[in-house]
Every structure is written in C-alpha cells, then in structure tokens.
Amino acid sequence: MFVVVMKTFAKFFLVFSPFLFAFALSFHALLANQIPFRDLKNAVVKTFGMVIGELDTNTIIFERFESTDVEKQVYFATITYIIFVGFISIMSIVMMNLLVGLAVDDIKGVQRKAQFKRQEMRIELIFSAESLLSRFGRKTFTLRNYIYRPNNPSGYLSRMFHRFYVQSMKTAKEIAEIQFDDDEVEVTTTRKSPEKRLEEIQAQIVQLARTMNQLVDRVNSGAFSSQLEGNIQPRMWSNKRVVACSGTTERRADPIKRLAVDDDLDEEPVQF
C-alpha cells in the first residue's frame, strides 16, 4: 500500500512541480529582502513547506507593520498579496485535496487487490496442506490390497447385513410377482368385460320379452272371454239365429302373437 501511494505521489509531483517552481521564483523576486527567500534554493524549500500548510503569513506579510527592519518589509504589497492568495488557493487547497483524493482512491484499489491476494494466499495454503496431508495419508493409511468376498461375510455385522439384504431382495421379488399377477388378472378382466356386458344386456332383453309375453297373454285372454260372452247371449234369445246388424258383420279378432323367448341364454337371441 505504501509503495502504491508513493508511486501516485511521484506522478502527482511531476505534474505540479512547475507550479511549485513558478511560485518559488515569484516569491524570490518579490520578497528577496527576507531571509527565507533570499536565494533560489531557500525560496524553493520555503515554498514547498508552505504547500504542506506552513504558510507563516504573519511573519512574511504582516510583521512589517511592527518593525522597520529591511528584512521584514514588503515592497510590492499589491502583487505580493495577489500571488500569495493564488498560491494558497492553488497549492494549499486544490493540490493537497487532490493529492488526498488520489491517495484514498489508491487505498481503495489496494484494499480490493489485498482481498484478492488474501483469498489467493488462502487457496494456496489449502492446496499445500491438502497435498502434504494426502502424501502423508497415502503413505500411512492407504491399504496395499483388499480382499472382498461378497458371498462369504466374515463379521457379525456383515452376516446380519447380508441376511437382511437377501431377505429384502426375496421379498421385493415376491411383491413384484404378485403385482405382475394382479396386473395380468386386471388385464384379463378388462378384456372380458365387453362380453359380460353383452350377456347382461341379453339377459335384460329376455326378461323384458317375457314380461311382454305375459302382457300379450293377458290381452289375448281378455279379448277371447269378451267375445265368447258376446256370442252366447244372442243364442239364448234367438234360438241359434244369426244376428245381422245393418250393413255390419261381426268377425272374431285374431290373437296377438307372442315373442319367441329362448329359455337358454346361450341359444339364438330373441326374435321380434
């Protein structure tokens, strides 16, 4: 982080160094009678100190009102004030705040890089520890050979587990067979259901036909009895004379035919 900030400051100083030397030359030309600005070297050092906040305004500008010494006088007061105010505005305020902002921004970037670097170092540490432990574990705990006999369990737990496994597999097989049989029976029942339905419909038709035959028998018996009574009464009064009505002739009504119902349902269906 320190190196990054120093690099930023070096770049910043290269950009603003012309301003520093320009103000140093200005103060050397205007305040050459004062000791800090007597020669160019001292003027540059004093100006650089003023940049970081050591302005010493009372000694440079206002001490001339309390003393009559030549080393404390300001001969070009107006232009000196203007340049001094410009120096404070540009170098002390703008440049320093800009330098602080750049430093803070660099610190944020450095912090982000430091987080990535820390994660990288942590990952490298984990891989190093894993490789070291894996080498140690392979040499210490890894078995050279292993004999496995699935049908010959050696320990008590192995035998119990083997017995439980065999029993569970047998039960699962029986359940699968039962389910397969149920599915086959269900499929057979589904296939035979139309035939059974047809037989039920045929039985209903036969029952309906028998009921209709009973009704036909009743109707035929009723018509025959009424006709018989109508024929007997005129014979008793007319001594076997034929009764003739005007333009009409009595004729015996034909009986209604019954339906041909089979007693056995497996024979021919009902004929209507």
PDB file of C-alpha atoms in Angstrom:
ATOM      1  CA  MET A   1       0.000   0.000   0.000  1.00  0.00           C
ATOM      2  CA  PHE A   2       2.817   2.417   0.888  1.00  0.00           C
ATOM      3  CA  VAL A   3       4.583   1.721  -2.391  1.00  0.00           C
ATOM      4  CA  VAL A   4       1.413   2.363  -4.381  1.00  0.00           C
ATOM      5  CA  VAL A   5       0.793   5.678  -2.610  1.00  0.00           C
ATOM      6  CA  MET A   6       4.414   6.741  -3.173  1.00  0.00           C
ATOM      7  CA  LYS A   7       4.129   5.963  -6.872  1.00  0.00           C
ATOM      8  CA  THR A   8       0.983   8.075  -7.077  1.00  0.00           C
ATOM      9  CA  PHE A   9       2.674  10.949  -5.236  1.00  0.00           C
ATOM     10  CA  ALA A  10       5.690  10.814  -7.555  1.00  0.00           C
ATOM     11  CA  LYS A  11       3.464  11.071 -10.621  1.00  0.00           C
ATOM     12  CA  PHE A  12       1.481  13.878  -8.998  1.00  0.00           C
ATOM     13  CA  PHE A  13       4.643  15.786  -8.057  1.00  0.00           C
ATOM     14  CA  LEU A  14       5.969  15.608 -11.599  1.00  0.00           C
ATOM     15  CA  VAL A  15       2.757  17.249 -12.847  1.00  0.00           C
ATOM     16  CA  PHE A  16       2.609  20.021 -10.214  1.00  0.00           C
ATOM     17  CA  SER A  17       6.348  20.724  -9.861  1.00  0.00           C
ATOM     18  CA  PRO A  18       6.212  23.552 -12.462  1.00  0.00           C
ATOM     19  CA  PHE A  19       3.665  25.364 -10.277  1.00  0.00           C
ATOM     20  CA  LEU A  20       5.953  24.918  -7.272  1.00  0.00           C
ATOM     21  CA  PHE A  21       8.996  26.356  -9.047  1.00  0.00           C
ATOM     22  CA  ALA A  22       6.918  29.192 -10.542  1.00  0.00           C
ATOM     23  CA  PHE A  23       5.656  30.335  -7.136  1.00  0.00           C
ATOM     24  CA  ALA A  24       9.156  29.909  -5.646  1.00  0.00           C
ATOM     25  CA  LEU A  25      10.622  32.211  -8.310  1.00  0.00           C
ATOM     26  CA  SER A  26       7.794  34.724  -7.782  1.00  0.00           C
ATOM     27  CA  PHE A  27       8.363  34.869  -4.024  1.00  0.00           C
ATOM     28  CA  HIS A  28      12.128  35.097  -4.586  1.00  0.00           C
ATOM     29  CA  ALA A  29      11.658  38.066  -6.896  1.00  0.00           C
ATOM     30  CA  LEU A  30       9.151  39.917  -4.673  1.00  0.00           C
ATOM     31  CA  LEU A  31      10.494  39.055  -1.201  1.00  0.00           C
ATOM     32  CA  ALA A  32      14.218  38.792  -1.839  1.00  0.00           C
ATOM     33  CA  ASN A  33      14.925  41.048   1.157  1.00  0.00           C
ATOM     34  CA  GLN A  34      13.533  38.428   3.566  1.00  0.00           C
ATOM     35  CA  ILE A  35      15.813  35.630   4.750  1.00  0.00           C
ATOM     36  CA  PRO A  36      13.637  32.624   3.626  1.00  0.00           C
ATOM     37  CA  PHE A  37      13.500  33.983   0.053  1.00  0.00           C
ATOM     38  CA  ARG A  38      16.971  35.480  -0.206  1.00  0.00           C
ATOM     39  CA  ASP A  39      18.299  32.875  -2.653  1.00  0.00           C
ATOM     40  CA  LEU A  40      16.535  30.469  -5.008  1.00  0.00           C
ATOM     41  CA  LYS A  41      17.360  27.331  -3.020  1.00  0.00           C
ATOM     42  CA  ASN A  42      15.845  28.676   0.191  1.00  0.00           C
ATOM     43  CA  ALA A  43      12.842  30.023  -1.762  1.00  0.00           C
ATOM     44  CA  VAL A  44      12.072  26.559  -3.192  1.00  0.00           C
ATOM     45  CA  VAL A  45      12.356  24.905   0.240  1.00  0.00           C
ATOM     46  CA  LYS A  46      10.215  27.575   1.907  1.00  0.00           C
ATOM     47  CA  THR A  47       7.588  27.361  -0.856  1.00  0.00           C
ATOM     48  CA  PHE A  48       7.458  23.570  -0.522  1.00  0.00           C
ATOM     49  CA  GLY A  49       6.922  23.966   3.230  1.00  0.00           C
ATOM     50  CA  MET A  50       4.131  26.440   2.557  1.00  0.00           C
ATOM     51  CA  VAL A  51       2.471  23.880   0.264  1.00  0.00           C
ATOM     52  CA  ILE A  52       2.008  21.379   3.110  1.00  0.00           C
ATOM     53  CA  GLY A  53       0.451  24.041   5.375  1.00  0.00           C
ATOM     54  CA  GLU A  54       3.317  26.024   6.925  1.00  0.00           C
ATOM     55  CA  LEU A  55       2.287  29.385   5.448  1.00  0.00           C
ATOM     56  CA  ASP A  56       3.650  31.638   8.216  1.00  0.00           C
ATOM     57  CA  THR A  57       1.506  34.546   6.967  1.00  0.00           C
ATOM     58  CA  ASN A  58       2.123  36.777   9.978  1.00  0.00           C
ATOM     59  CA  THR A  59       5.926  36.607   9.615  1.00  0.00           C
ATOM     60  CA  ILE A  60       6.009  37.053   5.844  1.00  0.00           C
ATOM     61  CA  ILE A  61       3.379  39.761   5.284  1.00  0.00           C
ATOM     62  CA  PHE A  62       2.120  41.423   8.484  1.00  0.00           C
ATOM     63  CA  GLU A  63       5.252  41.673  10.627  1.00  0.00           C
ATOM     64  CA  ARG A  64       6.330  44.689   8.584  1.00  0.00           C
ATOM     65  CA  PHE A  65       3.780  46.805  10.465  1.00  0.00           C
ATOM     66  CA  GLU A  66       5.507  46.117  13.816  1.00  0.00           C
ATOM     67  CA  SER A  67       9.129  46.509  12.742  1.00  0.00           C
ATOM     68  CA  THR A  68      11.081  48.791  10.472  1.00  0.00           C
ATOM     69  CA  ASP A  69      13.780  46.248   9.650  1.00  0.00           C
ATOM     70  CA  VAL A  70      14.602  45.852   5.973  1.00  0.00           C
ATOM     71  CA  GLU A  71      14.400  42.050   6.241  1.00  0.00           C
ATOM     72  CA  LYS A  72      10.723  42.282   7.249  1.00  0.00           C
ATOM     73  CA  GLN A  73       9.446  44.759   4.686  1.00  0.00           C
ATOM     74  CA  VAL A  74       7.187  44.037   1.679  1.00  0.00           C
ATOM     75  CA  TYR A  75       7.982  46.451  -1.130  1.00  0.00           C
ATOM     76  CA  PHE A  76       5.468  45.271  -3.737  1.00  0.00           C
ATOM     77  CA  ALA A  77       2.487  44.687  -1.467  1.00  0.00           C
ATOM     78  CA  THR A  78      -0.345  44.511  -4.050  1.00  0.00           C
ATOM     79  CA  ILE A  79       1.181  41.972  -6.395  1.00  0.00           C
ATOM     80  CA  THR A  80       2.589  40.067  -3.417  1.00  0.00           C
ATOM     81  CA  TYR A  81      -0.906  39.737  -1.926  1.00  0.00           C
ATOM     82  CA  ILE A  82      -2.336  38.560  -5.253  1.00  0.00           C
ATOM     83  CA  ILE A  83       0.346  35.917  -5.764  1.00  0.00           C
ATOM     84  CA  PHE A  84       0.111  34.797  -2.119  1.00  0.00           C
ATOM     85  CA  VAL A  85      -3.677  34.340  -2.349  1.00  0.00           C
ATOM     86  CA  GLY A  86      -3.274  32.462  -5.654  1.00  0.00           C
ATOM     87  CA  PHE A  87      -0.636  30.243  -4.038  1.00  0.00           C
ATOM     88  CA  ILE A  88      -2.952  29.415  -1.128  1.00  0.00           C
ATOM     89  CA  SER A  89      -5.848  28.659  -3.489  1.00  0.00           C
ATOM     90  CA  ILE A  90      -3.939  26.525  -5.972  1.00  0.00           C
ATOM     91  CA  MET A  91      -1.207  24.826  -3.997  1.00  0.00           C
ATOM     92  CA  SER A  92      -2.561  24.573  -0.459  1.00  0.00           C
ATOM     93  CA  ILE A  93      -6.222  23.864  -1.185  1.00  0.00           C
ATOM     94  CA  VAL A  94      -6.598  22.382  -4.659  1.00  0.00           C
ATOM     95  CA  MET A  95      -3.377  20.421  -4.893  1.00  0.00           C
ATOM     96  CA  MET A  96      -3.470  18.984  -1.376  1.00  0.00           C
ATOM     97  CA  ASN A  97      -7.100  17.932  -1.621  1.00  0.00           C
ATOM     98  CA  LEU A  98      -6.398  16.342  -4.993  1.00  0.00           C
ATOM     99  CA  LEU A  99      -3.426  14.509  -3.535  1.00  0.00           C
ATOM    100  CA  VAL A 100      -5.528  13.225  -0.628  1.00  0.00           C
ATOM    101  CA  GLY A 101      -8.270  12.070  -3.023  1.00  0.00           C
ATOM    102  CA  LEU A 102      -5.780  10.205  -5.166  1.00  0.00           C
ATOM    103  CA  ALA A 103      -4.275   8.583  -2.099  1.00  0.00           C
ATOM    104  CA  VAL A 104      -7.696   7.493  -0.829  1.00  0.00           C
ATOM    105  CA  ASP A 105      -8.630   6.103  -4.244  1.00  0.00           C
ATOM    106  CA  ASP A 106      -5.355   4.224  -4.363  1.00  0.00           C
ATOM    107  CA  ILE A 107      -6.042   2.859  -0.899  1.00  0.00           C
ATOM    108  CA  LYS A 108      -9.430   1.521  -2.024  1.00  0.00           C
ATOM    109  CA  GLY A 109      -7.853  -0.134  -5.027  1.00  0.00           C
ATOM    110  CA  VAL A 110      -5.095  -1.536  -2.863  1.00  0.00           C
ATOM    111  CA  GLN A 111      -7.672  -2.894  -0.422  1.00  0.00           C
ATOM    112  CA  ARG A 112      -9.530  -4.661  -3.237  1.00  0.00           C
ATOM    113  CA  LYS A 113      -6.291  -6.119  -4.512  1.00  0.00           C
ATOM    114  CA  ALA A 114      -5.366  -7.099  -0.962  1.00  0.00           C
ATOM    115  CA  GLN A 115      -8.638  -9.012  -0.577  1.00  0.00           C
ATOM    116  CA  PHE A 116      -7.986 -10.929  -3.795  1.00  0.00           C
ATOM    117  CA  LYS A 117      -4.422 -11.532  -2.725  1.00  0.00           C
ATOM    118  CA  ARG A 118      -5.571 -12.811   0.661  1.00  0.00           C
ATOM    119  CA  GLN A 119      -8.013 -15.213  -0.998  1.00  0.00           C
ATOM    120  CA  GLU A 120      -5.271 -16.372  -3.331  1.00  0.00           C
ATOM    121  CA  MET A 121      -2.894 -16.973  -0.426  1.00  0.00           C
ATOM    122  CA  ARG A 122      -5.611 -18.855   1.471  1.00  0.00           C
ATOM    123  CA  ILE A 123      -6.289 -21.106  -1.524  1.00  0.00           C
ATOM    124  CA  GLU A 124      -2.587 -21.773  -1.950  1.00  0.00           C
ATOM    125  CA  LEU A 125      -2.342 -22.656   1.744  1.00  0.00           C
ATOM    126  CA  ILE A 126      -5.288 -25.067   1.468  1.00  0.00           C
ATOM    127  CA  PHE A 127      -3.796 -26.781  -1.581  1.00  0.00           C
ATOM    128  CA  SER A 128      -0.400 -27.016   0.078  1.00  0.00           C
ATOM    129  CA  ALA A 129      -1.877 -28.511   3.250  1.00  0.00           C
ATOM    130  CA  GLU A 130      -4.030 -30.905   1.220  1.00  0.00           C
ATOM    131  CA  SER A 131      -1.103 -32.111  -0.862  1.00  0.00           C
ATOM    132  CA  LEU A 132       1.041 -32.567   2.254  1.00  0.00           C
ATOM    133  CA  LEU A 133      -1.667 -34.434   4.156  1.00  0.00           C
ATOM    134  CA  SER A 134      -2.583 -36.535   1.128  1.00  0.00           C
ATOM    135  CA  ARG A 135       1.024 -37.655   0.695  1.00  0.00           C
ATOM    136  CA  PHE A 136       1.267 -38.436   4.406  1.00  0.00           C
ATOM    137  CA  GLY A 137      -2.094 -40.233   4.382  1.00  0.00           C
ATOM    138  CA  ARG A 138      -1.281 -42.300   1.306  1.00  0.00           C
ATOM    139  CA  LYS A 139       1.932 -43.487   2.872  1.00  0.00           C
ATOM    140  CA  THR A 140       0.405 -44.202   6.279  1.00  0.00           C
ATOM    141  CA  PHE A 141      -3.238 -45.250   5.961  1.00  0.00           C
ATOM    142  CA  THR A 142      -3.650 -46.466   2.375  1.00  0.00           C
ATOM    143  CA  LEU A 143      -4.146 -50.232   2.088  1.00  0.00           C
ATOM    144  CA  ARG A 144      -1.927 -52.031  -0.355  1.00  0.00           C
ATOM    145  CA  ASN A 145      -4.521 -54.707  -1.145  1.00  0.00           C
ATOM    146  CA  TYR A 146      -8.039 -55.587  -0.086  1.00  0.00           C
ATOM    147  CA  ILE A 147      -9.848 -58.888  -0.482  1.00  0.00           C
ATOM    148  CA  TYR A 148     -13.604 -58.704  -0.782  1.00  0.00           C
ATOM    149  CA  ARG A 149     -15.801 -61.805  -0.679  1.00  0.00           C
ATOM    150  CA  PRO A 150     -19.442 -60.795  -1.186  1.00  0.00           C
ATOM    151  CA  ASN A 151     -20.837 -64.298  -0.587  1.00  0.00           C
ATOM    152  CA  ASN A 152     -18.705 -65.032   2.462  1.00  0.00           C
ATOM    153  CA  PRO A 153     -19.291 -62.365   5.135  1.00  0.00           C
ATOM    154  CA  SER A 154     -16.787 -62.565   7.942  1.00  0.00           C
ATOM    155  CA  GLY A 155     -18.031 -60.325  10.759  1.00  0.00           C
ATOM    156  CA  TYR A 156     -21.286 -60.395  12.697  1.00  0.00           C
ATOM    157  CA  LEU A 157     -22.493 -57.123  11.218  1.00  0.00           C
ATOM    158  CA  SER A 158     -21.586 -58.284   7.732  1.00  0.00           C
ATOM    159  CA  ARG A 159     -23.556 -61.505   8.158  1.00  0.00           C
ATOM    160  CA  MET A 160     -26.549 -59.625   9.539  1.00  0.00           C
ATOM    161  CA  PHE A 161     -26.437 -57.153   6.711  1.00  0.00           C
ATOM    162  CA  HIS A 162     -26.053 -59.956   4.145  1.00  0.00           C
ATOM    163  CA  ARG A 163     -29.024 -61.830   5.608  1.00  0.00           C
ATOM    164  CA  PHE A 164     -31.126 -58.690   5.657  1.00  0.00           C
ATOM    165  CA  TYR A 165     -30.133 -57.925   2.075  1.00  0.00           C
ATOM    166  CA  VAL A 166     -31.026 -61.425   0.843  1.00  0.00           C
ATOM    167  CA  GLN A 167     -34.364 -61.362   2.671  1.00  0.00           C
ATOM    168  CA  SER A 168     -35.234 -57.915   1.345  1.00  0.00           C
ATOM    169  CA  MET A 169     -34.386 -58.945  -2.211  1.00  0.00           C
ATOM    170  CA  LYS A 170     -36.551 -62.064  -1.861  1.00  0.00           C
ATOM    171  CA  THR A 171     -39.458 -60.016  -0.502  1.00  0.00           C
ATOM    172  CA  ALA A 172     -39.112 -57.474  -3.278  1.00  0.00           C
ATOM    173  CA  LYS A 173     -39.149 -60.268  -5.864  1.00  0.00           C
ATOM    174  CA  GLU A 174     -42.309 -61.803  -4.363  1.00  0.00           C
ATOM    175  CA  ILE A 175     -44.038 -58.428  -4.283  1.00  0.00           C
ATOM    176  CA  ALA A 176     -43.098 -57.864  -7.919  1.00  0.00           C
ATOM    177  CA  GLU A 177     -44.513 -61.278  -8.892  1.00  0.00           C
ATOM    178  CA  ILE A 178     -47.767 -60.630  -7.008  1.00  0.00           C
ATOM    179  CA  GLN A 179     -48.115 -57.256  -8.612  1.00  0.00           C
ATOM    180  CA  PHE A 180     -47.479 -58.800 -12.031  1.00  0.00           C
ATOM    181  CA  ASP A 181     -50.193 -61.417 -11.414  1.00  0.00           C
ATOM    182  CA  ASP A 182     -52.635 -58.726 -10.300  1.00  0.00           C
ATOM    183  CA  ASP A 183     -51.880 -56.715 -13.390  1.00  0.00           C
ATOM    184  CA  GLU A 184     -52.424 -59.788 -15.586  1.00  0.00           C
ATOM    185  CA  VAL A 185     -55.755 -60.551 -13.884  1.00  0.00           C
ATOM    186  CA  GLU A 186     -56.832 -56.953 -14.273  1.00  0.00           C
ATOM    187  CA  VAL A 187     -55.934 -57.009 -17.956  1.00  0.00           C
ATOM    188  CA  THR A 188     -57.893 -60.261 -18.449  1.00  0.00           C
ATOM    189  CA  THR A 189     -60.882 -58.793 -16.624  1.00  0.00           C
ATOM    190  CA  THR A 190     -60.699 -55.704 -18.748  1.00  0.00           C
ATOM    191  CA  ARG A 191     -60.638 -57.813 -21.901  1.00  0.00           C
ATOM    192  CA  LYS A 192     -63.650 -59.911 -20.809  1.00  0.00           C
ATOM    193  CA  SER A 193     -65.763 -57.002 -19.640  1.00  0.00           C
ATOM    194  CA  PRO A 194     -67.431 -56.335 -23.065  1.00  0.00           C
ATOM    195  CA  GLU A 195     -68.570 -59.976 -23.281  1.00  0.00           C
ATOM    196  CA  LYS A 196     -70.019 -59.854 -19.792  1.00  0.00           C
ATOM    197  CA  ARG A 197     -71.720 -56.603 -20.600  1.00  0.00           C
ATOM    198  CA  LEU A 198     -73.241 -58.170 -23.722  1.00  0.00           C
ATOM    199  CA  GLU A 199     -74.520 -61.123 -21.677  1.00  0.00           C
ATOM    200  CA  GLU A 200     -76.104 -58.759 -19.156  1.00  0.00           C
ATOM    201  CA  ILE A 201     -77.821 -56.817 -21.948  1.00  0.00           C
ATOM    202  CA  GLN A 202     -79.083 -60.075 -23.498  1.00  0.00           C
ATOM    203  CA  ALA A 203     -80.494 -61.226 -20.136  1.00  0.00           C
ATOM    204  CA  GLN A 204     -82.279 -57.891 -19.724  1.00  0.00           C
ATOM    205  CA  ILE A 205     -83.777 -58.215 -23.218  1.00  0.00           C
ATOM    206  CA  VAL A 206     -85.015 -61.755 -22.441  1.00  0.00           C
ATOM    207  CA  GLN A 207     -86.567 -60.586 -19.191  1.00  0.00           C
ATOM    208  CA  LEU A 208     -88.274 -57.728 -21.000  1.00  0.00           C
ATOM    209  CA  ALA A 209     -89.556 -60.133 -23.686  1.00  0.00           C
ATOM    210  CA  ARG A 210     -91.017 -62.461 -21.061  1.00  0.00           C
ATOM    211  CA  THR A 211     -92.776 -59.541 -19.431  1.00  0.00           C
ATOM    212  CA  MET A 212     -94.214 -58.522 -22.781  1.00  0.00           C
ATOM    213  CA  ASN A 213     -95.394 -62.128 -23.385  1.00  0.00           C
ATOM    214  CA  GLN A 214     -97.237 -62.060 -20.078  1.00  0.00           C
ATOM    215  CA  LEU A 215     -98.937 -58.841 -21.131  1.00  0.00           C
ATOM    216  CA  VAL A 216     -99.826 -60.394 -24.509  1.00  0.00           C
ATOM    217  CA  ASP A 217    -101.311 -63.455 -22.783  1.00  0.00           C
ATOM    218  CA  ARG A 218    -103.464 -61.274 -20.585  1.00  0.00           C
ATOM    219  CA  VAL A 219    -104.661 -59.180 -23.529  1.00  0.00           C
ATOM    220  CA  ASN A 220    -105.488 -62.281 -25.619  1.00  0.00           C
ATOM    221  CA  SER A 221    -107.314 -63.972 -22.748  1.00  0.00           C
ATOM    222  CA  GLY A 222    -109.370 -60.814 -22.083  1.00  0.00           C
ATOM    223  CA  ALA A 223    -110.370 -60.409 -25.745  1.00  0.00           C
ATOM    224  CA  PHE A 224    -111.373 -64.075 -26.050  1.00  0.00           C
ATOM    225  CA  SER A 225    -113.555 -64.009 -22.933  1.00  0.00           C
ATOM    226  CA  SER A 226    -115.358 -60.834 -24.044  1.00  0.00           C
ATOM    227  CA  GLN A 227    -116.030 -62.300 -27.498  1.00  0.00           C
ATOM    228  CA  LEU A 228    -117.288 -65.529 -26.000  1.00  0.00           C
ATOM    229  CA  GLU A 229    -119.785 -63.705 -23.819  1.00  0.00           C
ATOM    230  CA  GLY A 230    -120.984 -61.645 -26.806  1.00  0.00           C
ATOM    231  CA  ASN A 231    -121.694 -64.819 -28.829  1.00  0.00           C
ATOM    232  CA  ILE A 232    -123.513 -66.745 -26.074  1.00  0.00           C
ATOM    233  CA  GLN A 233    -126.123 -64.045 -25.192  1.00  0.00           C
ATOM    234  CA  PRO A 234    -127.840 -63.734 -28.666  1.00  0.00           C
ATOM    235  CA  ARG A 235    -128.068 -67.535 -28.982  1.00  0.00           C
ATOM    236  CA  MET A 236    -130.025 -67.756 -25.752  1.00  0.00           C
ATOM    237  CA  TRP A 237    -132.765 -65.393 -27.105  1.00  0.00           C
ATOM    238  CA  SER A 238    -132.950 -66.188 -30.762  1.00  0.00           C
ATOM    239  CA  ASN A 239    -132.674 -69.961 -30.638  1.00  0.00           C
ATOM    240  CA  LYS A 240    -129.466 -70.175 -32.647  1.00  0.00           C
ATOM    241  CA  ARG A 241    -130.364 -67.386 -35.041  1.00  0.00           C
ATOM    242  CA  VAL A 242    -127.742 -65.323 -36.643  1.00  0.00           C
ATOM    243  CA  VAL A 243    -127.941 -61.737 -35.613  1.00  0.00           C
ATOM    244  CA  ALA A 244    -127.473 -59.403 -38.566  1.00  0.00           C
ATOM    245  CA  CYS A 245    -126.776 -55.772 -37.990  1.00  0.00           C
ATOM    246  CA  SER A 246    -127.483 -53.124 -40.580  1.00  0.00           C
ATOM    247  CA  GLY A 247    -124.528 -53.160 -43.012  1.00  0.00           C
ATOM    248  CA  THR A 248    -122.166 -54.770 -40.433  1.00  0.00           C
ATOM    249  CA  THR A 249    -120.931 -58.317 -39.812  1.00  0.00           C
ATOM    250  CA  GLU A 250    -119.271 -59.471 -36.603  1.00  0.00           C
ATOM    251  CA  ARG A 251    -115.876 -61.178 -37.060  1.00  0.00           C
ATOM    252  CA  ARG A 252    -113.691 -62.819 -34.457  1.00  0.00           C
ATOM    253  CA  ALA A 253    -110.472 -60.793 -33.684  1.00  0.00           C
ATOM    254  CA  ASP A 254    -107.107 -62.517 -34.251  1.00  0.00           C
ATOM    255  CA  PRO A 255    -104.930 -63.022 -31.112  1.00  0.00           C
ATOM    256  CA  ILE A 256    -101.644 -61.103 -30.676  1.00  0.00           C
ATOM    257  CA  LYS A 257     -98.572 -63.189 -31.380  1.00  0.00           C
ATOM    258  CA  ARG A 258     -96.181 -63.868 -28.562  1.00  0.00           C
ATOM    259  CA  LEU A 259     -92.416 -63.208 -28.721  1.00  0.00           C
ATOM    260  CA  ALA A 260     -90.109 -66.166 -29.255  1.00  0.00           C
ATOM    261  CA  VAL A 261     -88.146 -66.209 -25.988  1.00  0.00           C
ATOM    262  CA  ASP A 262     -85.410 -68.827 -25.569  1.00  0.00           C
ATOM    263  CA  ASP A 263     -85.123 -70.465 -22.204  1.00  0.00           C
ATOM    264  CA  ASP A 264     -81.385 -70.962 -22.638  1.00  0.00           C
ATOM    265  CA  LEU A 265     -79.431 -67.711 -22.959  1.00  0.00           C
ATOM    266  CA  ASP A 266     -76.652 -69.373 -24.928  1.00  0.00           C
ATOM    267  CA  GLU A 267     -79.007 -70.095 -27.874  1.00  0.00           C
ATOM    268  CA  GLU A 268     -80.332 -67.749 -30.517  1.00  0.00           C
ATOM    269  CA  PRO A 269     -81.282 -64.228 -29.372  1.00  0.00           C
ATOM    270  CA  VAL A 270     -84.880 -63.058 -29.078  1.00  0.00           C
ATOM    271  CA  GLN A 271     -86.751 -62.823 -32.388  1.00  0.00           C
ATOM    272  CA  PHE A 272     -89.105 -59.819 -32.621  1.00  0.00           C
TER     273      PHE A 272
END
